[in-house]
mmCIF file of C-alpha atoms in Angstrom:
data_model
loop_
_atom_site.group_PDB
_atom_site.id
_atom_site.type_symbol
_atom_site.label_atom_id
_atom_site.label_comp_id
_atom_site.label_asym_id
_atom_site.label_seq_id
_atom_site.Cartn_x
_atom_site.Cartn_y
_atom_site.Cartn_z
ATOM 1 C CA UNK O 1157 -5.237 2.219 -21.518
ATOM 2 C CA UNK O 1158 -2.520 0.766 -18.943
ATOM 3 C CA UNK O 1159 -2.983 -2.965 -21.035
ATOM 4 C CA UNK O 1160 -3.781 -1.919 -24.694
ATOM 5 C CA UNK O 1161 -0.284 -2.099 -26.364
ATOM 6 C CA UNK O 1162 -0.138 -5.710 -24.420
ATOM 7 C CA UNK O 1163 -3.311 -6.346 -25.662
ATOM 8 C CA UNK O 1164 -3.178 -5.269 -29.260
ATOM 9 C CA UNK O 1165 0.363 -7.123 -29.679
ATOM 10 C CA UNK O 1166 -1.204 -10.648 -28.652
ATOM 11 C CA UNK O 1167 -4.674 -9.780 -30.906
ATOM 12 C CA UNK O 1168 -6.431 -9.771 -27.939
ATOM 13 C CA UNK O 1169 -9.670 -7.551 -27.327
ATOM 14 C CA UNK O 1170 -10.727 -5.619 -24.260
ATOM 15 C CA UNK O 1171 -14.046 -5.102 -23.067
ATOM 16 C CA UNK O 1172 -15.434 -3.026 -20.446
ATOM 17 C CA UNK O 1173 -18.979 -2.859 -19.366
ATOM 18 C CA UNK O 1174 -20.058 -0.924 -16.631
ATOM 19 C CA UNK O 1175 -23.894 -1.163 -15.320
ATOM 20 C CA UNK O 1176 -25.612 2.174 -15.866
ATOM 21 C CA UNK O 1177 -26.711 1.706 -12.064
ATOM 22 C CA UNK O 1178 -23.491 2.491 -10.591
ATOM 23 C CA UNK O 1179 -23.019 5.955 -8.886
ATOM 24 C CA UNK O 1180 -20.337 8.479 -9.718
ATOM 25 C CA UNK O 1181 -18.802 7.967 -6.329
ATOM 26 C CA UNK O 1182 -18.518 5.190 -3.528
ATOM 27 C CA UNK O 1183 -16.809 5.286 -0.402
ATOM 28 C CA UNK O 1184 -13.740 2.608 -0.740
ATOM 29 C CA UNK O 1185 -9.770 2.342 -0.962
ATOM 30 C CA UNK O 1186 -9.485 3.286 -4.484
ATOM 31 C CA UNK O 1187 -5.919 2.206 -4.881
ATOM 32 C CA UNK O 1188 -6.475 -0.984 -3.400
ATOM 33 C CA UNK O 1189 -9.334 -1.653 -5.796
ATOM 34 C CA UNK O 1190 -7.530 -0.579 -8.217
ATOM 35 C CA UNK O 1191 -4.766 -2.898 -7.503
ATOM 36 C CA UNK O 1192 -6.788 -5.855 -7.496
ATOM 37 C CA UNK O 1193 -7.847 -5.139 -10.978
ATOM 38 C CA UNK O 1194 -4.549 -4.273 -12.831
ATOM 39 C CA UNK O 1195 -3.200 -7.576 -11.503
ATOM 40 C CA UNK O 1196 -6.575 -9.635 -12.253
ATOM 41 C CA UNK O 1197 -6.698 -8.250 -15.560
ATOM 42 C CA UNK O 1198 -2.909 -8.712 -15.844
ATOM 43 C CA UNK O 1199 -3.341 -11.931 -15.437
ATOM 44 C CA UNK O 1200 -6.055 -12.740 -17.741
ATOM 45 C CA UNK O 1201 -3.601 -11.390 -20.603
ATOM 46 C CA UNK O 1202 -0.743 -13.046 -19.810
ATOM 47 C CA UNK O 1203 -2.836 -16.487 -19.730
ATOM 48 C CA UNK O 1204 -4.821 -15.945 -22.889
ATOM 49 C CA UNK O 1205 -3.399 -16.630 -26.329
ATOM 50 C CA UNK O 1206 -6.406 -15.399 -28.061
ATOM 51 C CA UNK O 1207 -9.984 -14.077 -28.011
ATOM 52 C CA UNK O 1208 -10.914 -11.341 -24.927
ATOM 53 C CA UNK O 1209 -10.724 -10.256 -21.943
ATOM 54 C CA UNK O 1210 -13.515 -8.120 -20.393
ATOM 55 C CA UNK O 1211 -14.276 -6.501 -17.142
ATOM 56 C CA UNK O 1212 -17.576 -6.376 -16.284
ATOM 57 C CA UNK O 1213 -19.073 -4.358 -13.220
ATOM 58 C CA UNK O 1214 -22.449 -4.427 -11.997
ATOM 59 C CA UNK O 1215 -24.066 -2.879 -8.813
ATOM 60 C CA UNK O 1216 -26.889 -3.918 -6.138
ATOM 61 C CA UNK O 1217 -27.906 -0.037 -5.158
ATOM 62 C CA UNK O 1218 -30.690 -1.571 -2.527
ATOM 63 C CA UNK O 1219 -27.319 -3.706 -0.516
ATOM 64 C CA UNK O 1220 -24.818 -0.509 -1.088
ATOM 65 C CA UNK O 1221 -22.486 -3.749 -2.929
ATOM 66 C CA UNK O 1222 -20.902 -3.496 -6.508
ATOM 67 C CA UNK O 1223 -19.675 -6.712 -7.990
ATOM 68 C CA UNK O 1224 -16.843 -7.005 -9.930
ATOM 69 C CA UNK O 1225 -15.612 -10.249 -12.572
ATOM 70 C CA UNK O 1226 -12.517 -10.228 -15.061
ATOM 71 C CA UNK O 1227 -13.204 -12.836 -17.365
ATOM 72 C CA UNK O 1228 -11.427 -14.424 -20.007
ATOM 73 C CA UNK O 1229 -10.957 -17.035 -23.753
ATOM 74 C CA UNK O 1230 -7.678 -18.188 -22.110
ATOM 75 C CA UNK O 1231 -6.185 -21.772 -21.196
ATOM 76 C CA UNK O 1232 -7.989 -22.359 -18.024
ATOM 77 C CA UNK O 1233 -7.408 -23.930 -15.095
ATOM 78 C CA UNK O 1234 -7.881 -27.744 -14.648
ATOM 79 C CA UNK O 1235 -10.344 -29.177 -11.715
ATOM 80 C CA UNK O 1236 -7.440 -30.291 -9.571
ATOM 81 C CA UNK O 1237 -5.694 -27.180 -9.686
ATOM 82 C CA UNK O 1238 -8.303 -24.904 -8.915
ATOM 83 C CA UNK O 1239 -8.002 -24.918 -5.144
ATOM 84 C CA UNK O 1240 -4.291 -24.048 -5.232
ATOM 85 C CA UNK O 1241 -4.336 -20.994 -7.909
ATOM 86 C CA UNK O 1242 -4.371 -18.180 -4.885
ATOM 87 C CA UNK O 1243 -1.264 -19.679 -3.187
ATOM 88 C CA UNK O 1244 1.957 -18.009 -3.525
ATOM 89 C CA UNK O 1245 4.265 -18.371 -6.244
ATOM 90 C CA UNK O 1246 1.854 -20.910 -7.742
ATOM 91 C CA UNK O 1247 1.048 -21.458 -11.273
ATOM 92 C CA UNK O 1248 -0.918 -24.605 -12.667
ATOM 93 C CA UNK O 1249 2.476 -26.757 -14.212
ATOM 94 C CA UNK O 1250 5.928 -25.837 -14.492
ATOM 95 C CA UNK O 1251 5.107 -25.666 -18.682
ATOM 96 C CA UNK O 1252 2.808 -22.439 -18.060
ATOM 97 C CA UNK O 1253 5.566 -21.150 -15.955
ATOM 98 C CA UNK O 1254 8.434 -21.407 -18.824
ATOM 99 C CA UNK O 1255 5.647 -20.028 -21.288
ATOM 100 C CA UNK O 1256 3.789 -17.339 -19.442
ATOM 101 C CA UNK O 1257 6.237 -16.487 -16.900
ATOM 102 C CA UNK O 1258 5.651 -14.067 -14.076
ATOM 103 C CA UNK O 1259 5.943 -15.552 -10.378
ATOM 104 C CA UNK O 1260 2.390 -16.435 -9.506
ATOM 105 C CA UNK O 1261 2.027 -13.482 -6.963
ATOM 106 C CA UNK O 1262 -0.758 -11.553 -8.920
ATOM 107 C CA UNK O 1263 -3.650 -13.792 -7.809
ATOM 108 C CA UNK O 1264 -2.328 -13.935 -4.063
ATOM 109 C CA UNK O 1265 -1.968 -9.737 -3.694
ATOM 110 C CA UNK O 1266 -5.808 -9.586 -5.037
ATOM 111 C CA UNK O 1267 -7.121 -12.681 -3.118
ATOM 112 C CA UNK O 1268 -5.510 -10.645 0.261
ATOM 113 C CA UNK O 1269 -6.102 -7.016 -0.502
ATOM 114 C CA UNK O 1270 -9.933 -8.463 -1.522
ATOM 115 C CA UNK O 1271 -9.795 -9.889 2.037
ATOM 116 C CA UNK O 1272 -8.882 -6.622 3.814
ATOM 117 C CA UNK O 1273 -11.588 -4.846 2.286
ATOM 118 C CA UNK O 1274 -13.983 -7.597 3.428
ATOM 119 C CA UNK O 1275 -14.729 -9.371 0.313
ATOM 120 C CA UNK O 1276 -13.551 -12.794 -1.065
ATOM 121 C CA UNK O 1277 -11.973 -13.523 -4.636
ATOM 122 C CA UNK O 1278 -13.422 -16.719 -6.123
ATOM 123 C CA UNK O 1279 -12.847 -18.090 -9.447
ATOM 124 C CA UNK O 1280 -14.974 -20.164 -12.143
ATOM 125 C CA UNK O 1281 -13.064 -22.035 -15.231
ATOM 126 C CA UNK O 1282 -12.894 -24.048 -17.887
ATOM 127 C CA UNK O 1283 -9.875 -25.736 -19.844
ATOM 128 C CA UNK O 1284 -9.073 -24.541 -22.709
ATOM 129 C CA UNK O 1285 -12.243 -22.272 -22.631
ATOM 130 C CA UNK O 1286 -11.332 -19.483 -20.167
ATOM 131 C CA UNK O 1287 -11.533 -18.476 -16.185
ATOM 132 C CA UNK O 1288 -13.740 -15.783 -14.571
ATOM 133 C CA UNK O 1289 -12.512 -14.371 -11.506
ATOM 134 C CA UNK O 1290 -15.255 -12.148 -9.700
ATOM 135 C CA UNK O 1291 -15.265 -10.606 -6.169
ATOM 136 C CA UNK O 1292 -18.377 -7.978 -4.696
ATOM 137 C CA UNK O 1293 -17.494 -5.195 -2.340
ATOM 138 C CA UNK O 1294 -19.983 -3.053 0.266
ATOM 139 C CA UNK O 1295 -19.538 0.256 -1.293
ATOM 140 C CA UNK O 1296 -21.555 2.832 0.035
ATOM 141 C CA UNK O 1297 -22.560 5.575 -2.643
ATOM 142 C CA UNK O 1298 -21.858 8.861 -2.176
ATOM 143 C CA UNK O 1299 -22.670 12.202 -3.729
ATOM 144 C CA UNK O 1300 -19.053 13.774 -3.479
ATOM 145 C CA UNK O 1301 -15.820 12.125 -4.039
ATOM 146 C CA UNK O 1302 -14.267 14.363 -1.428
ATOM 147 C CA UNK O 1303 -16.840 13.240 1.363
ATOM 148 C CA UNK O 1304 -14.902 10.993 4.265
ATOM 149 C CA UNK O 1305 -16.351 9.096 6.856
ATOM 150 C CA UNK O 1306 -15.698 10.611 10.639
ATOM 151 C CA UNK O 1307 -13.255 9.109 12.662
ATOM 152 C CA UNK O 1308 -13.735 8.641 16.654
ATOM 153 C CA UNK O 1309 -12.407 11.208 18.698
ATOM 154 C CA UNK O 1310 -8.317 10.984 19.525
ATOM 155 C CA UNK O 1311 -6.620 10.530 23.058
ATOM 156 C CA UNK O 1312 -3.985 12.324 24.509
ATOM 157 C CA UNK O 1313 -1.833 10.349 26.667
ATOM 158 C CA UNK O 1314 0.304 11.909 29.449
ATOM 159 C CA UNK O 1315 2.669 8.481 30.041
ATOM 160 C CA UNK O 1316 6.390 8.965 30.296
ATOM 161 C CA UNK O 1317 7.615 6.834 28.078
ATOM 162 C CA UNK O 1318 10.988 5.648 26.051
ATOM 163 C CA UNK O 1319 10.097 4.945 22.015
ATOM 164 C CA UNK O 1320 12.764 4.222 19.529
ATOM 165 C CA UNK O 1321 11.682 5.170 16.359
ATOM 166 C CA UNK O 1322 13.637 2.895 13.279
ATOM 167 C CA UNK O 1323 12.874 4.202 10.131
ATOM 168 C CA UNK O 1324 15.152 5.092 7.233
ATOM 169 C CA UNK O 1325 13.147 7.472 5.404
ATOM 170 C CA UNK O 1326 13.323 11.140 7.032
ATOM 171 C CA UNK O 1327 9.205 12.323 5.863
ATOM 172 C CA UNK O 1328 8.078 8.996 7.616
ATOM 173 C CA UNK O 1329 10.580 9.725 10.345
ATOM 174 C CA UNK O 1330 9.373 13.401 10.702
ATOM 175 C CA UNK O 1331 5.170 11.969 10.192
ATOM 176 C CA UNK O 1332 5.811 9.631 12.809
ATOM 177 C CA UNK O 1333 7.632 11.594 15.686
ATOM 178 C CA UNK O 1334 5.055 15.068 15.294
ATOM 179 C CA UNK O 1335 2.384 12.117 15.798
ATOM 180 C CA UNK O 1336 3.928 11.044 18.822
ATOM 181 C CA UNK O 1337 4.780 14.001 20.494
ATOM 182 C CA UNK O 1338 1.014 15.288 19.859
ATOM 183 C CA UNK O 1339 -0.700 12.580 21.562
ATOM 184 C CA UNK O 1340 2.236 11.075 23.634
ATOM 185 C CA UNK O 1341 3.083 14.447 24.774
ATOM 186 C CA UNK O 1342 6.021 13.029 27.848
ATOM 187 C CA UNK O 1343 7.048 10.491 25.649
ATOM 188 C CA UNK O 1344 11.161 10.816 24.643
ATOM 189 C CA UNK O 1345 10.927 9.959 20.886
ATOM 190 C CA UNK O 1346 14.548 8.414 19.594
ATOM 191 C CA UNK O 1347 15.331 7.865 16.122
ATOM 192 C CA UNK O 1348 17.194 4.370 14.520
ATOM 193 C CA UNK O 1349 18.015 5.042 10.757
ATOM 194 C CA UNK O 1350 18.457 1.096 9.816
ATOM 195 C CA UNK O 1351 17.785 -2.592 11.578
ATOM 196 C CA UNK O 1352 21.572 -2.663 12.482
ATOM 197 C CA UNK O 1353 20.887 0.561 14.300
ATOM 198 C CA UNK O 1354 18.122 -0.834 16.116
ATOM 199 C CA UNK O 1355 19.355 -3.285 17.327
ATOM 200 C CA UNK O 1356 22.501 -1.584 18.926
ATOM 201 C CA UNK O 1357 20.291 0.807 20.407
ATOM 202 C CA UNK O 1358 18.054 -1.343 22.057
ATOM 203 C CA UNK O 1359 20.927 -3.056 23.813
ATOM 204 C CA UNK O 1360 22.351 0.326 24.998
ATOM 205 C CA UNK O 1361 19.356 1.756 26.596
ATOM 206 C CA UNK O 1362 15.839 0.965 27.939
ATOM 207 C CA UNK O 1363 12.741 1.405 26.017
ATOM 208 C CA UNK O 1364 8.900 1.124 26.264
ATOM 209 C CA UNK O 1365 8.397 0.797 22.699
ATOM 210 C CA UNK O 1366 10.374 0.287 19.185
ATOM 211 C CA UNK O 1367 7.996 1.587 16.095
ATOM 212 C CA UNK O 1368 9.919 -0.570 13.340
ATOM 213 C CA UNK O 1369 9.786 0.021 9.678
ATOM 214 C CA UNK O 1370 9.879 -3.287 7.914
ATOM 215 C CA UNK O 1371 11.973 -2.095 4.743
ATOM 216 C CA UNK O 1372 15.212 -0.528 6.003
ATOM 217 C CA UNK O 1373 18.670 -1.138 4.761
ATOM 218 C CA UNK O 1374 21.562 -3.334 5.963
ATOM 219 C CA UNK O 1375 19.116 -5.375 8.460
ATOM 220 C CA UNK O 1376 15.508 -5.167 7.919
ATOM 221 C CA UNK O 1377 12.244 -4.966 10.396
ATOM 222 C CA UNK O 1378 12.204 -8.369 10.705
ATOM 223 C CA UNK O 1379 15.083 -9.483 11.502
ATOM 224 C CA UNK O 1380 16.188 -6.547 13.443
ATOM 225 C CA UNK O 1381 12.686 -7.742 15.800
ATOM 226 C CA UNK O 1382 13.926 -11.053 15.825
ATOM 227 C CA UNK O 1383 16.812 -10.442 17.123
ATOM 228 C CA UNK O 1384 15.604 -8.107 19.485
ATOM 229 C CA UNK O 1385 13.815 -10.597 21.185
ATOM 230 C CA UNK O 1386 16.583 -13.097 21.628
ATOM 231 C CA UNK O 1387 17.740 -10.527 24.636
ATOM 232 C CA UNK O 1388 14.520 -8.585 25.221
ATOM 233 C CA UNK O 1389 11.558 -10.846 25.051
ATOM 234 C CA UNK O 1390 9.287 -8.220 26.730
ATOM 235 C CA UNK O 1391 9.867 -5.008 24.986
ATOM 236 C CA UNK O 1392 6.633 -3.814 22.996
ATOM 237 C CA UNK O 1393 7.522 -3.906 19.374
ATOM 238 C CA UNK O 1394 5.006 -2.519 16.200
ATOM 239 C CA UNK O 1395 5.694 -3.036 12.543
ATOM 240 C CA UNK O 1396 5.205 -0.275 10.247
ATOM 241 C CA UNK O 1397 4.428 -1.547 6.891
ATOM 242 C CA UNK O 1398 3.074 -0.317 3.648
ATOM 243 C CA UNK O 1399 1.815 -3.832 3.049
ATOM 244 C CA UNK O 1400 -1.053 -4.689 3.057
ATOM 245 C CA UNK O 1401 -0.714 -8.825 1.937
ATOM 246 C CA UNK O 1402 -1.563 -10.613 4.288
ATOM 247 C CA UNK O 1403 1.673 -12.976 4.574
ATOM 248 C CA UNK O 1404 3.657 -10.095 5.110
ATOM 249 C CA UNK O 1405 1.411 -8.462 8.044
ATOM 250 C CA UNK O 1406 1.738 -12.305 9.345
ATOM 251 C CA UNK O 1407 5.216 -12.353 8.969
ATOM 252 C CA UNK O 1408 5.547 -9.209 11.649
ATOM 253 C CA UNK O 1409 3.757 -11.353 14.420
ATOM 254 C CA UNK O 1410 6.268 -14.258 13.422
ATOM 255 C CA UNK O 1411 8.602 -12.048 13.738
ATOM 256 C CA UNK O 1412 7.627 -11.342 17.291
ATOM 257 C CA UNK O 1413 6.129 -7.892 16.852
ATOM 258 C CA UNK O 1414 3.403 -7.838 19.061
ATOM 259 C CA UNK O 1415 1.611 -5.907 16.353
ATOM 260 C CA UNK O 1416 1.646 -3.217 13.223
ATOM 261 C CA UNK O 1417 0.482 -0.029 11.604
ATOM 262 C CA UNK O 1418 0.031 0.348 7.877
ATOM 263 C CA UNK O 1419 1.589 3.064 6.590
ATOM 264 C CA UNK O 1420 0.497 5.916 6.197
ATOM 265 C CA UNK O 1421 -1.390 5.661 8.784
ATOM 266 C CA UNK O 1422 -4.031 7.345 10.371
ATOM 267 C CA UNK O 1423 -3.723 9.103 13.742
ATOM 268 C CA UNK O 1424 -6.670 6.902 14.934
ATOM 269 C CA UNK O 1425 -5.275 3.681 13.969
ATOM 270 C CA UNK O 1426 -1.726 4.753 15.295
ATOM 271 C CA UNK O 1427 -2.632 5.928 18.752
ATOM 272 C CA UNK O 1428 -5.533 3.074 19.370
ATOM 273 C CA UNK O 1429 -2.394 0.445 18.535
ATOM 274 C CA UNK O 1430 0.328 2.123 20.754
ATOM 275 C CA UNK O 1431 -2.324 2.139 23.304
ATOM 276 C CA UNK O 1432 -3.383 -1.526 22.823
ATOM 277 C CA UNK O 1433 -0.134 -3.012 22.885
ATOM 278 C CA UNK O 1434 1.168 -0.655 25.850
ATOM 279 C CA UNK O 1435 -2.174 -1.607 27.508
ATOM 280 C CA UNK O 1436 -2.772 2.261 28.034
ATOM 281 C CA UNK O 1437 -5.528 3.062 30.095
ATOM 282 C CA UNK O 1438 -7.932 5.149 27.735
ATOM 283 C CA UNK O 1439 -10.248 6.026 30.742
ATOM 284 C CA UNK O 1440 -7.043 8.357 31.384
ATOM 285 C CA UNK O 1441 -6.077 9.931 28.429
ATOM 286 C CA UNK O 1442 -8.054 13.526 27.223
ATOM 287 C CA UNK O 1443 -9.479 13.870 23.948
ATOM 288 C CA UNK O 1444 -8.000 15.798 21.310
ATOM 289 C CA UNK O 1445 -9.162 15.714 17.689
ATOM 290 C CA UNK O 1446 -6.986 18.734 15.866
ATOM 291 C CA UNK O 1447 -4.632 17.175 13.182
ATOM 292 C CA UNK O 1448 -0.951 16.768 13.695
ATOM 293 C CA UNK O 1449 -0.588 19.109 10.571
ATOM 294 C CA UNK O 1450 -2.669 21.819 8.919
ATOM 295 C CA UNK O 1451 -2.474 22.117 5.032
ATOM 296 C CA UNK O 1452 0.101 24.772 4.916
ATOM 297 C CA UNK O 1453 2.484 22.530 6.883
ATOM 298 C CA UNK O 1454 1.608 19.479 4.722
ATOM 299 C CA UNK O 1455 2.732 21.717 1.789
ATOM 300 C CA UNK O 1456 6.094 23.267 3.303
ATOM 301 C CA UNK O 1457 7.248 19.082 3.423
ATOM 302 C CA UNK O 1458 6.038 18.846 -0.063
ATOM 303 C CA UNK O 1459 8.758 21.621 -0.676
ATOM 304 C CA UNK O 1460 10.982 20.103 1.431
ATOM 305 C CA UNK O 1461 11.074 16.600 0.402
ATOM 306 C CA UNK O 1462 9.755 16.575 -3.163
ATOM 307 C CA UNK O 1463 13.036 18.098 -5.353
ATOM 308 C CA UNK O 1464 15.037 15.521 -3.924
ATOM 309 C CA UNK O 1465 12.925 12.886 -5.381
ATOM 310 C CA UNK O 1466 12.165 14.172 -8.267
ATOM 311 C CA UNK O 1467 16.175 14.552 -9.213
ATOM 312 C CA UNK O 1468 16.251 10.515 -8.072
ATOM 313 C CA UNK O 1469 13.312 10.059 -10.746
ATOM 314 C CA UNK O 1470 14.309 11.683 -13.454
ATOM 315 C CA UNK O 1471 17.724 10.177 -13.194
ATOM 316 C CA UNK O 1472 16.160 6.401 -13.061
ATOM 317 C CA UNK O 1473 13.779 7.454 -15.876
ATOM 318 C CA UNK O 1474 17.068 8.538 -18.129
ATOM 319 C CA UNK O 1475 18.696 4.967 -17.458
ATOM 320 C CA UNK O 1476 15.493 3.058 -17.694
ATOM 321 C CA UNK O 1477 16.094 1.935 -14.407
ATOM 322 C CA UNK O 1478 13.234 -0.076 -12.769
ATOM 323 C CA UNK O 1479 14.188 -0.847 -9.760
ATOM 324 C CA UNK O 1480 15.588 3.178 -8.584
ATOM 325 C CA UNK O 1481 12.118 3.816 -9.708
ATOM 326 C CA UNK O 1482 10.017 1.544 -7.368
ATOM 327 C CA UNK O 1483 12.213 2.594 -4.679
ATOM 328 C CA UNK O 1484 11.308 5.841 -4.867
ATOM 329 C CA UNK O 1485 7.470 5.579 -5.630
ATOM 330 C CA UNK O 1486 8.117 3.457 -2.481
ATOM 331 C CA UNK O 1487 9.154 6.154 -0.373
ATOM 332 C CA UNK O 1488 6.872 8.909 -2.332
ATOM 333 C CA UNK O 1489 3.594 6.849 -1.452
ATOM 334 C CA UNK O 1490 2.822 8.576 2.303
ATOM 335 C CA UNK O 1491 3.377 11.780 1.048
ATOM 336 C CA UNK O 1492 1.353 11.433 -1.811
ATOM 337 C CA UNK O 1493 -1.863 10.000 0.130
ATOM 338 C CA UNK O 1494 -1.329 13.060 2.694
ATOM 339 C CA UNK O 1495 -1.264 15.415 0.211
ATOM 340 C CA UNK O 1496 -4.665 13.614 -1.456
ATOM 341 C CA UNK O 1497 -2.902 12.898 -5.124
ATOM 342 C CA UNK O 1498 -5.124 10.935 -5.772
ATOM 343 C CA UNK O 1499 -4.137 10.615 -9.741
ATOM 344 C CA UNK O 1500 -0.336 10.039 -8.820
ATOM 345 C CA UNK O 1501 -0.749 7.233 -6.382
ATOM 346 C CA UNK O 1502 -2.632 5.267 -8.568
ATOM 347 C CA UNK O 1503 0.798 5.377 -11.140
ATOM 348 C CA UNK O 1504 2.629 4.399 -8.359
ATOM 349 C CA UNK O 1505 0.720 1.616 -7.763
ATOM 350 C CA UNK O 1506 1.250 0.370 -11.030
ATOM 351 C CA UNK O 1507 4.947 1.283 -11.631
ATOM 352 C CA UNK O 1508 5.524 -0.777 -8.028
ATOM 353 C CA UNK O 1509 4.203 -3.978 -9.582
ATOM 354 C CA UNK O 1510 5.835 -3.163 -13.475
ATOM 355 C CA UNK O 1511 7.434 -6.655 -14.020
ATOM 356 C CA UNK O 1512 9.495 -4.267 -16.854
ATOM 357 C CA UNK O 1513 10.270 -1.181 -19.148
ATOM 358 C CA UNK O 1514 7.780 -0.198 -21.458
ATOM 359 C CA UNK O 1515 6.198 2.174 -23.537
ATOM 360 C CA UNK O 1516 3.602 2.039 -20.910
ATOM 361 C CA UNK O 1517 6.298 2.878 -18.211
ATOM 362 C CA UNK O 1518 7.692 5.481 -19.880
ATOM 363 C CA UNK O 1519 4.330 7.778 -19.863
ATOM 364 C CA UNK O 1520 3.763 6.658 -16.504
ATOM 365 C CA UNK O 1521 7.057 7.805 -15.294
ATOM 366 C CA UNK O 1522 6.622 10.860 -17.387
ATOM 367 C CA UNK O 1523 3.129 11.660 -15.812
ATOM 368 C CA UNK O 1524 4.210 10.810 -12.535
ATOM 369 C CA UNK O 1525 7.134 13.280 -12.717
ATOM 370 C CA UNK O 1526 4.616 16.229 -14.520
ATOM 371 C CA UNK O 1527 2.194 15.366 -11.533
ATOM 372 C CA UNK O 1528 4.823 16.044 -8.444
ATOM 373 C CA UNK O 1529 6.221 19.294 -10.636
ATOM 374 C CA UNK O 1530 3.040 20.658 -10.729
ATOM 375 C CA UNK O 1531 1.806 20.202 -7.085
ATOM 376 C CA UNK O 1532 5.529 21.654 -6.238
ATOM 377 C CA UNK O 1533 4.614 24.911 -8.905
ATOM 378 C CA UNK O 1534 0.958 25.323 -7.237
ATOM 379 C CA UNK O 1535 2.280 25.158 -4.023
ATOM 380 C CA UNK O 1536 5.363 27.809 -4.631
ATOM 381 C CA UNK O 1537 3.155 30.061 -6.511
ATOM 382 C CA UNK O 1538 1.192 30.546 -3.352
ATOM 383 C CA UNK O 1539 3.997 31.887 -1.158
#
């Protein structure tokens, strides 16, 4: 549905076919699948004058895997090019650039979000004929979509400790210290709202830790870490990101973060970082396995932070303004995933890699906005 207008305007047919094997549900990152195919699919349109362009998915129930292609008629990809296709910004000659346009990122975000999930994007193709691109993934079936797999049991640590905090956004802010003061229970939790902040604040006082959000305004997570370290080259530093490309989780190390957490993150993969890079003794710390928040709590933030966002939307929707909108689906995405929208993160995902206004954008913006009205409705008529 997201690619039919596109589609129809070029004379260009869509195909789906789905094995009659596969199971209703699978354990997996839906979005992130999902990701990979909207740009693997966007791709095949923009590079295909005429003919199809068909996903086909197939599964292997004995090895739990599910293989996935996106093939199309298009204009190929010549011999010599074909090892440099998933590289950044990188189309096959500056001609398909001027014609096609788009900046070469699509194939790049799938090849590394493939990766993450432990699979590998590879590519067949002809010129002039067409390209498959195909990937499989272990997907475990399962018999209920709400079934999650069990985490290991938390830690409590009892260390005294000095953490600066820089994040911009007050929900991730709010996430971030509860998290900390549950399982870092003597740790003094300080809050920087931008890079520039940071980076004052580090100067002023002592600190074990800085938790540093890569997007921030005036200076940014990286460069607020770099120069960090030109004075401190000791201090513990972790990126959190809501990347998940590669070259931008490489870029924190570079950086001189001594590591990340991808946001929003789990209270697993939070407290087994802090205690990695702190070199925490675990042998020491108790366990503790009740969530930072219950449901009721989750939906009092929803109440909290929600209006203001959906005044920013609606106001960015009015002026057709693309860019107000990805910022906020930015800053909507944690909040969503907590709250298990499952429906309304996958229109964020799209509407954060829309390339521009269309019809298309204007029913996912409208849906989007329906979506958060009705969660905040639900949740008000239960008080």
């Amino acid at each position: 549905q997201i690619f039919k207008q596109k589609a129809e305007e070029k004379g260009i047919q869509l195909h789906v076919l789905m094995s009659e094997k596969l199971p209703e549900y699978v354990f997996g990152d839906s979005a992130r699948v999902f990701q990979v195919l909207i740009n693997l699919i966007s791709n095949a349109i923009k590079f295909t004058i005429k003919g199809s362009v068909s996903l086909e998915i197939q599964c292997d129930v004995e090895e739990d895997q599910i293989s996935f292609k996106v093939k199309d008629t298009g204009i190929g990809i010549p011999p010599e090019k074909a090892n440099h296709v998933f590289e950044s910004f990188m189309q096959t000659n500056e001609v398909d650039s001027r014609i096609y346009g788009g900046t070469g990122l699509g194939l790049t975000i799938a090849r590394d979000l493939i990766s993450l999930m432990g699979g590998q994007l590879k590519m067949k193709s002809v010129v002039n004929e067409g390209s498959e691109f195909y990937f499989s993934l272990v997907l475990p079936a399962s018999s209920d979509s709400q079934v999650s797999h069990a985490e290991p049991a938390l830690r409590k640590f009892q260390h005294s400790l000095q953490i600066l905090v820089a994040e911009d956004n007050d929900y991730n802010f709010i996430v971030t210290r509860d998290t900390l003061k549950k399982y870092f229970p003597n740790a003094e939790c300080f809050r920087a709202s931008n890079g520039k902040q940071a980076i004052e604040f580090s100067t002023e006082d002592e600190f074990d830790l800085i938790l540093m959000d890569i997007q921030m305004p005036l200076i940014d997570g990286y460069q607020a870490t770099a120069k960090i370290r030109l004075s401190d080259p000791d201090i513990a530093i972790i990126g959190l990101t809501a990347s998940v490309i590669k070259s931008d989780l490489d870029k924190c190390i570079v950086a001189g973060m001594n590591g990340y957490i991808l946001k929003p993150f789990s209270e697993v993969a939070f407290v087994e970082e802090i205690a990695r890079v702190l070199k925490l003794d675990i042998s020491e710390a108790q366990a503790d396995e009740t969530p930072v928040y219950t449901p009721g709590e989750l939906d009092e933030m929803y109440i909290q932070y929600i209006p203001d966002k959906l005044s920013i939307l609606r106001r960015a929707f009015a002026s057709r303004n693309l860019a107000e909108v990805k910022s906020v689906c930015h800053t909507l995405r944690p909040q969503l995933i907590r709250s298990d929208m499952n429906d309304a993160i996958l229109q964020i995902e799209v509407l954060e890699t829309a390339a521009g206004w269309n019809n298309d954008m204007n029913t996912l913006v409208t849906d989007l906005i329906v979506a958060l009205e009705n969660r905040l409705n639900v949740i008000l008529a239960k008080k």
